[in-house]
């Protein structure tokens, strides 16, 4: 299958902007129904059935996460974090079932009372659905996933 | 180890009243340093679980407040707790968070220690004469180590009350947590959530047994998941609620949700619909075989306790984990959650428990992220210095003894906070 690198880049940049600007409904619409949103804890490769994650959301829990953020009553996002992130080092590899596996690096500046930096790599599993890319999976490898973290209440 | 001999210049009687405490207790660096000496480096401190180091040579690096420690299992199978410090020039010896080794080697000058901490070898040995006593130059062991159902507690003071005395009335709630396992054993082998919180450690201790805030801080988390759950939790805080706050003595406090959970059908351990019928039945049967049907039934209906064992072991009714804190500065502490697997339970059930837990807890958990924000706001509020009193008066008129004579009050009352401060004052003013 031919891969349009431009389309993949546009997708990643759009996703980044939706997260930065708290456009929750639009971000939620990027997911497929069988999606997993995963931020491993303590190491990049863990067995999530035996080891706790920072986030391991199935599609239902992604919905709960968004509903909570949209309620305006989540203290950890009231006021919402000011966010800007850079996405770089994009590498595309073919994956099974026609899904695309895309690796990229990110750097997020989060401003609340103080300024926090979050960094890591993301592995997206992207799928063509009705002529547009959607996220069937997203695994976020924080460089500090084995260190003491401040709360992570925004979308990463 | 010599106790500090200087007497305190701080008048704790003036700062801690029965129903209010002064903001200085949270932010004053001098008070913080005294707390390290009088509480953290003296009392029984929860540090971990022996199942974190199941095999000879296993070790994990932890801390007691600021002091770095290593929990290690020696080749002889015994668990020891060492200060993570080379007795030569003071370098931190262990750099990895966890691992397995027969030998700890200090990278600074190459000294080696076995996994019991005893000195094995000194490089360029001829530089020392016969007055060098190898047996005195091992990595220092913490003076006292105790265990309860595999939970490890250490004290950096050679003297003091026993761990049994320390746990007192709280001990049976450790049993209640561990007994949810169908083999009577838990395995703390599911990773660790580590949080960094810019607040004072006592705000954490107070908040853990404060049910009043749950109605506000956690509303968005509960509502997002289930309106039915929200209604049940509202009922838990209502005037007619059967849930109570408890002062267990020794600074240990509790939110006793059990009576209300039973009538409301709010079952923290419920797995129906979340795991297969086979897995659920296998777990319930195994629990009944191990504990007897009556005890197993009570455990399943009540779930884990919600208990704060002073100063740093917290177990919650909605969690699967052992929680601890490590104060580093007046406005900074680390919070660790150690999720426990139920040994012998179906893997599917343990996987479900992890999923349920991490939806609520950890740095991105729906409950904990909001709590962390509130602990930090709580500390920021102490910068306001015109009126510095923190009011803990809620429910003073409703305190009463339970059937065993222990103080209880309504579930939203500040009885636990008053009990914590009373105990704190005793610890801070004793010789």
Coordinates of C-alpha atoms in Angstrom, one line a residue:
Chain A
X1 CA 0.0 0.0 0.0
X2 CA 1.3 3.4 -0.9
X3 CA 1.8 5.7 2.0
X4 CA 1.2 9.4 1.6
X5 CA 3.7 10.9 4.1
X6 CA 2.1 14.3 3.7
X7 CA -1.3 12.9 4.8
X8 CA 0.3 11.3 7.9
X9 CA 2.1 14.5 8.8
X10 CA -1.1 16.5 8.4
X11 CA -2.9 14.1 10.7
X12 CA -0.2 14.2 13.4
X13 CA -0.1 18.0 13.4
X14 CA -3.9 18.3 13.5
X15 CA -4.1 15.9 16.4
X16 CA -1.4 17.9 18.2
X17 CA -3.3 21.1 17.6
X18 CA -6.6 19.6 18.8
X19 CA -4.9 18.5 22.0
X20 CA -3.2 21.8 22.6
X21 CA -6.4 23.8 22.1
X22 CA -8.6 21.5 24.1
X23 CA -10.9 20.7 21.1
X24 CA -12.1 17.6 22.9
X25 CA -15.0 16.5 20.6
X26 CA -12.8 16.8 17.5
X27 CA -10.0 14.8 19.1
X28 CA -12.4 12.1 20.3
X29 CA -13.7 11.7 16.8
X30 CA -10.2 10.7 15.6
X31 CA -10.4 7.4 17.4
X32 CA -11.7 4.1 16.0
X33 CA -14.1 2.0 18.1
X34 CA -11.5 -0.6 18.9
X35 CA -8.9 1.9 19.9
X36 CA -6.4 1.8 22.8
X37 CA -4.8 4.9 24.2
X38 CA -1.8 3.8 26.2
X39 CA 0.8 5.5 28.3
X40 CA 2.9 2.8 29.9
X41 CA 4.3 3.2 33.4
X42 CA 7.9 2.4 34.7
X43 CA 9.1 1.2 31.4
X44 CA 8.2 1.4 27.7
X45 CA 7.5 -2.3 27.3
X46 CA 5.3 -3.7 30.0
X47 CA 2.5 -6.3 30.0
X48 CA -0.6 -4.2 30.7
X49 CA -2.5 -7.2 32.1
X50 CA 0.0 -7.6 34.9
X51 CA 1.5 -4.1 35.2
X52 CA -0.1 -0.8 35.9
X53 CA 0.0 1.9 33.2
X54 CA -0.3 5.7 33.5
X55 CA -3.2 5.6 31.0
X56 CA -4.7 2.5 29.4
X57 CA -8.0 3.7 28.0
X58 CA -10.3 1.6 25.8
X59 CA -12.8 3.5 23.7
X60 CA -15.3 3.8 26.5
X61 CA -12.8 5.2 28.9
X62 CA -11.5 7.7 26.3
X63 CA -15.2 8.8 26.3
X64 CA -15.2 9.1 30.1
X65 CA -11.9 11.1 30.0
X66 CA -13.4 13.5 27.5
X67 CA -16.7 13.8 29.3
X68 CA -14.8 14.7 32.5
X69 CA -12.6 17.3 30.8
X70 CA -15.6 18.8 29.1
X71 CA -17.6 19.1 32.3
X72 CA -15.5 22.0 33.3
X73 CA -15.4 20.6 36.9
X74 CA -12.2 18.7 36.7
X75 CA -10.0 20.6 39.2
X76 CA -6.8 19.5 37.5
X77 CA -7.9 21.3 34.3
X78 CA -9.6 24.3 35.9
X79 CA -8.3 26.5 34.5
X80 CA -7.1 24.4 31.6
X81 CA -3.4 24.0 31.0
X82 CA -1.9 26.3 28.4
X83 CA -0.2 23.9 25.9
X84 CA 2.0 23.9 22.8
X85 CA 3.8 20.9 21.5
X86 CA 6.2 20.1 18.8
X87 CA 6.0 16.8 16.8
X88 CA 9.1 15.6 15.0
X89 CA 11.3 12.7 13.9
X90 CA 8.3 11.1 12.0
X91 CA 9.0 7.6 10.8
X92 CA 6.4 5.5 9.0
X93 CA 6.4 1.7 8.9
X94 CA 3.8 -0.6 7.4
X95 CA 1.9 -2.6 10.0
X96 CA -0.5 -5.6 10.1
X97 CA -4.1 -5.5 8.8
X98 CA -3.2 -2.5 6.6
X99 CA -2.8 -0.2 9.6
X100 CA 0.1 2.2 9.5
X101 CA 2.5 2.3 12.4
X102 CA 4.0 5.8 12.7
X103 CA 6.7 6.8 15.3
X104 CA 7.3 10.4 16.2
X105 CA 8.9 12.4 19.0
X106 CA 7.1 15.1 20.9
X107 CA 8.0 17.9 23.3
X108 CA 5.1 19.6 25.2
X109 CA 5.3 22.8 27.2
X110 CA 2.5 22.9 29.8
X111 CA 1.9 26.0 31.7
X112 CA -0.1 26.0 34.9
X113 CA 1.2 27.7 38.1
X114 CA 4.7 26.8 36.8
X115 CA 6.0 25.6 33.4
X116 CA 6.4 21.9 32.8
X117 CA 8.1 20.0 30.0
X118 CA 6.9 16.6 28.8
X119 CA 8.8 14.6 26.3
X120 CA 8.8 11.3 24.7
X121 CA 8.0 9.2 21.6
X122 CA 4.5 8.3 20.3
X123 CA 3.7 5.2 18.3
X124 CA 0.4 5.8 16.4
X125 CA -1.5 3.0 14.7
X126 CA -3.4 4.8 11.9
X127 CA -6.2 3.3 9.8
X128 CA -8.0 4.6 6.7
X129 CA -11.7 4.7 7.5
X130 CA -14.1 6.2 5.0
X131 CA -11.3 8.0 3.2
X132 CA -9.6 9.6 6.2
X133 CA -7.1 8.5 8.8
X134 CA -8.2 7.5 12.3
X135 CA -6.3 6.4 15.4
X136 CA -6.7 2.7 16.2
X137 CA -4.0 2.9 18.8
X138 CA -1.7 5.4 20.4
X139 CA 1.2 4.4 22.7
X140 CA 3.0 7.3 24.4
X141 CA 6.5 6.5 25.7
X142 CA 7.3 9.3 28.3
X143 CA 11.0 9.6 28.8
X144 CA 10.3 10.0 32.5
X145 CA 7.7 7.2 32.9
X146 CA 9.7 5.7 35.8
X147 CA 10.2 9.0 37.7
X148 CA 7.9 11.0 40.0
X149 CA 5.5 12.8 37.8
X150 CA 3.2 15.8 38.3
X151 CA -0.4 15.2 37.4
X152 CA -1.0 14.6 33.8
X153 CA -4.6 15.9 33.2
X154 CA -4.3 17.2 29.6
X155 CA -4.3 15.0 26.5
X156 CA -0.9 13.8 25.6
Chain B
X1 CA 22.0 6.4 67.0
X2 CA 21.9 9.5 69.2
X3 CA 18.7 11.4 69.4
X4 CA 18.9 15.2 68.9
X5 CA 19.4 16.8 72.2
X6 CA 18.3 20.3 71.4
X7 CA 14.9 21.2 72.7
X8 CA 12.4 22.7 70.3
X9 CA 11.9 26.4 70.2
X10 CA 8.5 25.9 68.6
X11 CA 5.4 26.2 70.8
X12 CA 3.2 23.4 69.4
X13 CA 0.6 24.1 72.0
X14 CA 0.1 27.5 70.6
X15 CA -0.1 26.2 67.0
X16 CA -2.3 23.1 67.5
X17 CA -5.7 23.6 69.1
X18 CA -8.4 20.9 69.5
X19 CA -10.3 22.2 66.5
X20 CA -7.9 24.4 64.6
X21 CA -4.3 24.4 63.5
X22 CA -2.0 27.2 62.4
X23 CA -0.7 27.5 58.8
X24 CA 2.9 27.7 60.0
X25 CA 2.8 23.9 60.7
X26 CA 2.7 23.4 56.9
X27 CA 5.3 25.8 55.6
X28 CA 7.9 26.5 58.3
X29 CA 11.2 24.8 57.3
X30 CA 12.2 24.6 61.0
X31 CA 9.1 22.6 61.8
X32 CA 9.7 20.4 58.8
X33 CA 13.2 19.6 60.0
X34 CA 11.9 18.7 63.4
X35 CA 9.3 16.4 61.8
X36 CA 12.0 14.5 60.1
X37 CA 13.9 13.9 63.4
X38 CA 10.8 13.3 65.6
X39 CA 8.5 11.4 63.2
X40 CA 10.2 10.2 60.0
X41 CA 13.5 9.1 61.4
X42 CA 12.1 7.7 64.6
X43 CA 8.6 6.2 64.0
X44 CA 7.7 3.0 62.0
X45 CA 7.6 4.0 58.4
X46 CA 6.0 1.9 55.7
X47 CA 8.5 1.2 52.9
X48 CA 7.2 -1.6 50.7
X49 CA 6.3 -5.2 50.5
X50 CA 8.5 -8.3 50.7
X51 CA 7.0 -9.6 47.5
X52 CA 8.8 -6.8 45.7
X53 CA 12.0 -8.7 46.3
X54 CA 10.8 -12.4 45.9
X55 CA 14.2 -13.9 45.0
X56 CA 17.6 -13.9 46.6
X57 CA 19.6 -11.0 45.2
X58 CA 16.4 -8.9 44.3
X59 CA 16.5 -5.3 45.4
X60 CA 14.5 -2.1 45.1
X61 CA 15.6 1.4 45.9
X62 CA 13.3 3.5 48.0
X63 CA 13.5 6.2 50.6
X64 CA 12.4 7.2 54.1
X65 CA 11.7 10.9 53.7
X66 CA 15.0 12.1 52.4
X67 CA 17.1 9.1 53.3
X68 CA 17.9 6.7 50.5
X69 CA 17.4 3.0 51.3
X70 CA 17.7 -0.3 49.5
X71 CA 15.3 -3.2 50.3
X72 CA 17.3 -6.3 49.5
X73 CA 16.9 -10.1 49.8
X74 CA 20.1 -11.7 50.6
X75 CA 21.4 -15.1 49.3
X76 CA 20.2 -16.4 52.7
X77 CA 16.6 -15.5 51.7
X78 CA 16.4 -12.8 54.4
X79 CA 15.0 -9.3 53.6
X80 CA 17.1 -6.4 54.9
X81 CA 17.0 -2.7 54.5
X82 CA 20.2 -0.9 53.9
X83 CA 21.0 2.8 53.7
X84 CA 21.9 3.4 50.1
X85 CA 25.3 4.9 51.0
X86 CA 28.8 3.6 50.7
X87 CA 30.4 3.6 54.2
X88 CA 33.7 4.8 52.6
X89 CA 33.0 8.2 51.3
X90 CA 29.2 8.3 51.2
X91 CA 28.4 7.8 47.6
X92 CA 24.9 6.4 46.8
X93 CA 25.7 2.8 45.8
X94 CA 22.7 1.5 44.0
X95 CA 21.8 3.6 40.9
X96 CA 19.0 1.4 39.4
X97 CA 15.5 1.4 40.8
X98 CA 15.3 -2.3 41.0
X99 CA 17.2 -5.4 39.9
X100 CA 18.9 -8.6 41.0
X101 CA 22.5 -8.8 42.1
X102 CA 24.9 -10.8 44.2
X103 CA 27.2 -7.8 44.7
X104 CA 26.6 -4.1 45.2
X105 CA 29.7 -2.2 43.9
X106 CA 30.3 1.4 44.7
X107 CA 31.4 3.0 41.4
X108 CA 33.4 5.7 43.2
X109 CA 36.3 3.6 44.5
X110 CA 35.3 0.1 43.7
X111 CA 34.3 -1.2 47.1
X112 CA 32.0 -4.2 46.9
X113 CA 29.3 -5.5 49.3
X114 CA 27.2 -8.7 49.2
X115 CA 23.5 -8.5 48.9
X116 CA 23.2 -8.5 52.7
X117 CA 25.3 -5.3 52.7
X118 CA 28.5 -6.9 54.2
X119 CA 31.8 -5.6 52.9
X120 CA 33.3 -8.1 50.4
X121 CA 36.3 -6.3 49.0
X122 CA 38.3 -3.1 49.1
X123 CA 40.3 -2.2 46.1
X124 CA 44.1 -1.6 46.6
X125 CA 43.8 -3.2 50.0
X126 CA 47.4 -2.5 51.1
X127 CA 46.4 1.1 51.8
X128 CA 44.7 0.1 55.0
X129 CA 46.4 -1.3 58.1
X130 CA 45.2 -3.9 60.6
X131 CA 43.0 -1.3 62.4
X132 CA 40.6 -1.5 59.5
X133 CA 37.8 -3.8 60.5
X134 CA 36.0 -5.2 57.5
X135 CA 33.0 -6.4 59.5
X136 CA 32.3 -2.8 60.6
X137 CA 32.4 -1.4 57.1
X138 CA 29.3 -2.9 55.6
X139 CA 26.4 -0.8 54.2
X140 CA 24.5 0.4 57.3
X141 CA 21.3 -1.5 58.1
X142 CA 18.3 0.4 59.3
X143 CA 18.1 -0.2 63.1
X144 CA 14.7 -1.8 63.1
X145 CA 12.7 -3.7 60.4
X146 CA 9.3 -5.2 61.0
X147 CA 6.7 -6.8 58.8
X148 CA 3.0 -7.4 58.9
X149 CA 1.4 -9.7 56.2
X150 CA 4.5 -8.9 54.0
X151 CA 4.2 -5.2 54.4
X152 CA 7.6 -3.8 55.5
X153 CA 8.0 -1.1 58.1
X154 CA 11.4 0.4 59.1
X155 CA 12.4 2.6 61.9
X156 CA 15.7 4.6 61.8
X157 CA 15.6 4.6 65.6
X158 CA 17.0 1.7 67.6
X159 CA 14.5 2.3 70.4
X160 CA 10.7 2.7 70.4
X161 CA 7.5 0.8 70.6
X162 CA 7.2 -2.5 68.7
X163 CA 5.5 -2.6 65.3
X164 CA 2.6 -4.5 66.8
X165 CA 2.0 -1.7 69.4
X166 CA 2.4 0.9 66.7
X167 CA -0.2 -0.7 64.4
X168 CA -2.6 -1.4 67.3
X169 CA -6.3 -1.2 66.2
X170 CA -5.2 -0.6 62.6
X171 CA -3.6 -4.0 62.2
X172 CA -6.9 -5.8 61.4
X173 CA -7.4 -3.5 58.4
X174 CA -4.1 -4.6 56.9
X175 CA -5.5 -8.1 57.3
X176 CA -8.7 -7.0 55.5
X177 CA -6.7 -5.7 52.6
X178 CA -4.5 -8.7 52.2
X179 CA -7.3 -11.2 52.9
X180 CA -9.0 -10.2 49.6
X181 CA -6.5 -12.6 48.1
X182 CA -7.8 -16.2 47.8
X183 CA -4.4 -17.4 49.1
X184 CA -4.0 -14.9 51.9
X185 CA -1.1 -13.4 50.0
X186 CA -0.6 -10.4 47.8
X187 CA 2.1 -9.8 45.2
X188 CA 3.3 -6.3 44.8
X189 CA 4.7 -6.9 41.4
X190 CA 2.5 -4.7 39.2
X191 CA 4.7 -1.7 38.9
X192 CA 4.5 1.5 40.8
X193 CA 2.8 4.9 40.3
X194 CA 5.1 7.7 41.4
X195 CA 3.8 11.2 41.9
X196 CA 5.6 14.5 42.7
X197 CA 3.4 16.9 44.7
X198 CA 4.2 20.5 45.6
X199 CA 2.4 20.5 48.9
X200 CA 3.0 19.6 52.5
X201 CA 2.9 15.9 53.4
X202 CA 0.3 16.5 56.2
X203 CA -2.2 17.8 53.8
X204 CA -2.0 14.4 52.1
X205 CA -2.5 12.6 55.4
X206 CA -5.5 14.8 56.3
X207 CA -7.1 14.6 52.8
X208 CA -6.9 10.8 52.6
X209 CA -9.5 10.5 55.4
X210 CA -11.6 13.5 54.4
X211 CA -14.8 12.3 52.8
X212 CA -16.2 15.9 52.8
X213 CA -14.2 16.9 49.7
X214 CA -15.2 13.8 47.6
X215 CA -18.5 15.5 46.9
X216 CA -16.8 18.4 45.2
X217 CA -13.3 17.5 44.0
X218 CA -14.3 14.1 42.6
X219 CA -17.7 15.0 41.2
X220 CA -16.5 15.2 37.6
X221 CA -14.7 11.9 37.8
X222 CA -17.7 10.1 39.3
X223 CA -20.3 11.7 37.0
X224 CA -18.3 10.9 33.9
X225 CA -18.4 7.2 34.8
X226 CA -21.9 6.6 36.1
X227 CA -24.9 8.7 37.4
X228 CA -25.9 5.8 39.6
X229 CA -22.5 5.8 41.3
X230 CA -22.8 9.5 41.8
X231 CA -26.1 9.1 43.5
X232 CA -24.7 6.3 45.8
X233 CA -21.7 8.4 46.8
X234 CA -24.0 11.4 47.5
X235 CA -26.0 9.1 49.8
X236 CA -22.8 8.1 51.5
X237 CA -22.3 11.7 52.6
X238 CA -25.9 12.5 53.4
X239 CA -27.0 13.1 57.0
X240 CA -28.7 9.6 57.1
X241 CA -25.5 7.8 56.0
X242 CA -24.4 4.9 58.1
X243 CA -20.7 5.4 57.2
X244 CA -18.6 6.9 59.9
X245 CA -15.2 8.4 60.5
X246 CA -13.0 6.6 63.1
X247 CA -10.1 7.5 65.3
X248 CA -8.3 4.2 65.8
X249 CA -5.7 5.6 68.2
X250 CA -2.0 6.1 67.6
X251 CA -2.7 8.7 64.9
X252 CA -4.4 6.1 62.7
X253 CA -7.7 7.1 61.3
X254 CA -10.4 5.6 59.0
X255 CA -13.4 6.3 56.9
X256 CA -15.6 3.3 57.6
X257 CA -17.8 3.0 54.6
X258 CA -18.7 -0.6 55.3
X259 CA -22.1 -0.1 57.0
X260 CA -23.3 2.2 54.3
X261 CA -21.8 0.0 51.5
X262 CA -23.8 -2.9 52.7
X263 CA -27.2 -1.1 52.7
X264 CA -26.4 0.8 49.5
X265 CA -25.2 -2.2 47.6
X266 CA -22.0 -0.3 46.8
X267 CA -19.5 -3.0 46.4
X268 CA -16.0 -1.9 45.7
X269 CA -14.9 -5.4 44.8
X270 CA -17.7 -6.0 42.3
X271 CA -16.5 -7.7 39.1
X272 CA -19.9 -8.7 37.7
X273 CA -20.1 -7.9 34.0
X274 CA -16.4 -6.8 34.0
X275 CA -14.8 -10.2 34.0
X276 CA -16.1 -13.6 32.8
X277 CA -18.5 -15.6 35.0
X278 CA -15.9 -18.3 35.1
X279 CA -13.2 -16.0 36.5
X280 CA -15.6 -14.4 39.0
X281 CA -16.8 -17.8 40.2
X282 CA -13.3 -19.2 40.5
X283 CA -12.3 -16.2 42.6
X284 CA -15.3 -16.3 44.9
X285 CA -15.0 -20.1 45.4
X286 CA -11.3 -19.8 46.1
X287 CA -11.9 -17.0 48.6
X288 CA -14.6 -19.0 50.3
X289 CA -12.4 -22.1 50.5
X290 CA -9.5 -20.1 52.1
X291 CA -11.4 -17.9 54.5
X292 CA -14.7 -19.7 55.0
X293 CA -17.9 -18.5 53.3
X294 CA -18.9 -16.0 56.0
X295 CA -15.6 -14.1 56.0
X296 CA -15.4 -14.3 52.2
X297 CA -18.9 -12.9 51.9
X298 CA -18.0 -10.0 54.2
X299 CA -14.8 -9.3 52.4
X300 CA -16.6 -9.2 49.0
X301 CA -19.4 -6.9 50.3
X302 CA -17.1 -4.5 52.2
X303 CA -14.0 -4.4 50.0
X304 CA -10.7 -3.0 51.2
X305 CA -10.6 -0.7 54.2
X306 CA -10.2 3.0 53.9
X307 CA -7.5 3.6 56.5
X308 CA -4.6 6.0 57.1
X309 CA -1.9 4.4 59.1
X310 CA 0.2 7.3 60.5
X311 CA 2.4 8.7 59.1
X312 CA 2.6 7.1 55.7
X313 CA 0.6 4.0 54.8
X314 CA -2.7 4.7 53.1
X315 CA -5.1 2.1 51.8
X316 CA -8.4 3.1 50.1
X317 CA -11.8 1.5 49.7
X318 CA -11.6 2.1 46.0
X319 CA -8.0 1.1 45.3
X320 CA -6.0 -2.1 44.9
X321 CA -2.8 -0.6 46.2
X322 CA -0.6 0.3 49.2
X323 CA 0.1 4.1 49.2
X324 CA 2.9 5.9 50.8
X325 CA 4.5 9.4 50.9
X326 CA 8.0 10.7 51.3
X327 CA 8.4 14.3 52.5
X328 CA 11.3 16.1 50.9
X329 CA 10.7 19.8 51.8
X330 CA 7.8 21.7 53.5
X331 CA 6.2 22.1 50.1
X332 CA 7.3 18.9 48.4
X333 CA 6.6 15.2 48.8
X334 CA 6.6 12.1 46.7
X335 CA 3.5 9.9 46.6
X336 CA 4.0 6.3 45.6
X337 CA 1.2 3.8 44.9
X338 CA 2.0 0.1 44.9
X339 CA -0.7 -1.9 43.2
X340 CA -1.2 -5.4 44.6
X341 CA -2.1 -8.5 42.6
X342 CA -4.1 -11.1 44.4
X343 CA -2.0 -14.2 44.4
X344 CA -3.9 -17.2 43.2
X345 CA -6.7 -15.1 41.7
X346 CA -7.6 -15.6 38.0
X347 CA -5.2 -13.5 35.8
X348 CA -8.3 -12.0 34.2
X349 CA -9.5 -10.7 37.6
X350 CA -6.1 -9.2 38.4
X351 CA -6.0 -7.5 35.0
X352 CA -9.5 -6.0 35.5
X353 CA -8.5 -4.7 39.0
X354 CA -5.5 -3.0 37.4
X355 CA -7.7 -1.4 34.7
X356 CA -10.2 -0.2 37.2
X357 CA -7.6 1.2 39.6
X358 CA -5.7 3.1 36.9
X359 CA -8.8 4.8 35.6
X360 CA -9.0 6.5 39.0
X361 CA -5.4 6.7 40.2
X362 CA -1.9 7.5 39.1
X363 CA -0.8 10.8 37.7
X364 CA -3.5 10.7 34.9
X365 CA -6.2 9.0 37.0
X366 CA -9.5 10.8 37.2
X367 CA -9.5 11.0 41.0
X368 CA -5.8 11.4 41.7
X369 CA -5.1 14.2 39.2
X370 CA -7.8 16.3 40.9
X371 CA -6.5 15.4 44.4
X372 CA -3.0 16.4 43.4
X373 CA -4.2 19.8 42.1
X374 CA -6.1 20.3 45.4
X375 CA -3.1 19.4 47.6
X376 CA -1.1 22.0 45.7
X377 CA -3.8 24.6 46.1
X378 CA -4.0 23.8 49.7
X379 CA -0.3 24.5 50.1
X380 CA -0.4 27.7 48.1
X381 CA -3.2 29.0 50.4
X382 CA -0.7 29.0 53.3
X383 CA 1.0 32.0 51.7
X384 CA -1.9 34.1 53.0
X385 CA -0.7 35.2 56.4
X386 CA -3.3 37.6 57.8
X387 CA -5.5 34.8 59.2
X388 CA -3.6 31.6 59.3
X389 CA -5.9 29.2 61.1
X390 CA -7.1 26.1 59.5
X391 CA -10.5 25.1 60.9
X392 CA -11.2 21.5 61.8
X393 CA -14.4 22.0 63.8
X394 CA -16.8 20.0 61.6
X395 CA -18.7 17.4 63.7
X396 CA -17.2 18.2 67.1
X397 CA -20.7 18.0 68.5
X398 CA -21.4 14.6 66.8
X399 CA -18.4 12.7 68.2
X400 CA -19.4 9.6 70.1
X401 CA -17.9 6.3 71.2
X402 CA -18.7 3.1 69.2
X403 CA -19.5 -0.2 70.8
X404 CA -15.8 -0.7 71.5
X405 CA -15.4 2.8 73.0
X406 CA -13.4 4.2 70.0
X407 CA -14.4 7.6 68.8
X408 CA -16.6 7.8 65.7
X409 CA -18.5 10.6 64.0
X410 CA -20.4 11.3 60.8
X411 CA -18.5 10.3 57.6
X412 CA -18.1 14.0 56.5
X413 CA -16.8 15.1 59.9
X414 CA -13.3 16.2 60.7
X415 CA -12.7 13.7 63.5
X416 CA -9.8 12.0 61.7
X417 CA -8.0 15.3 61.2
X418 CA -8.4 16.3 64.8
X419 CA -7.1 12.8 65.8
X420 CA -4.1 13.1 63.5
X421 CA -3.1 16.5 64.9
X422 CA -3.5 15.3 68.5
X423 CA -1.1 12.5 67.8
X424 CA 1.3 14.7 65.9
X425 CA 1.4 17.2 68.8
X426 CA 2.3 14.3 71.1
X427 CA 5.1 13.1 68.9
X428 CA 6.5 16.6 68.4
X429 CA 6.5 17.6 72.0
X430 CA 7.9 14.4 73.6
X431 CA 11.5 14.5 74.7

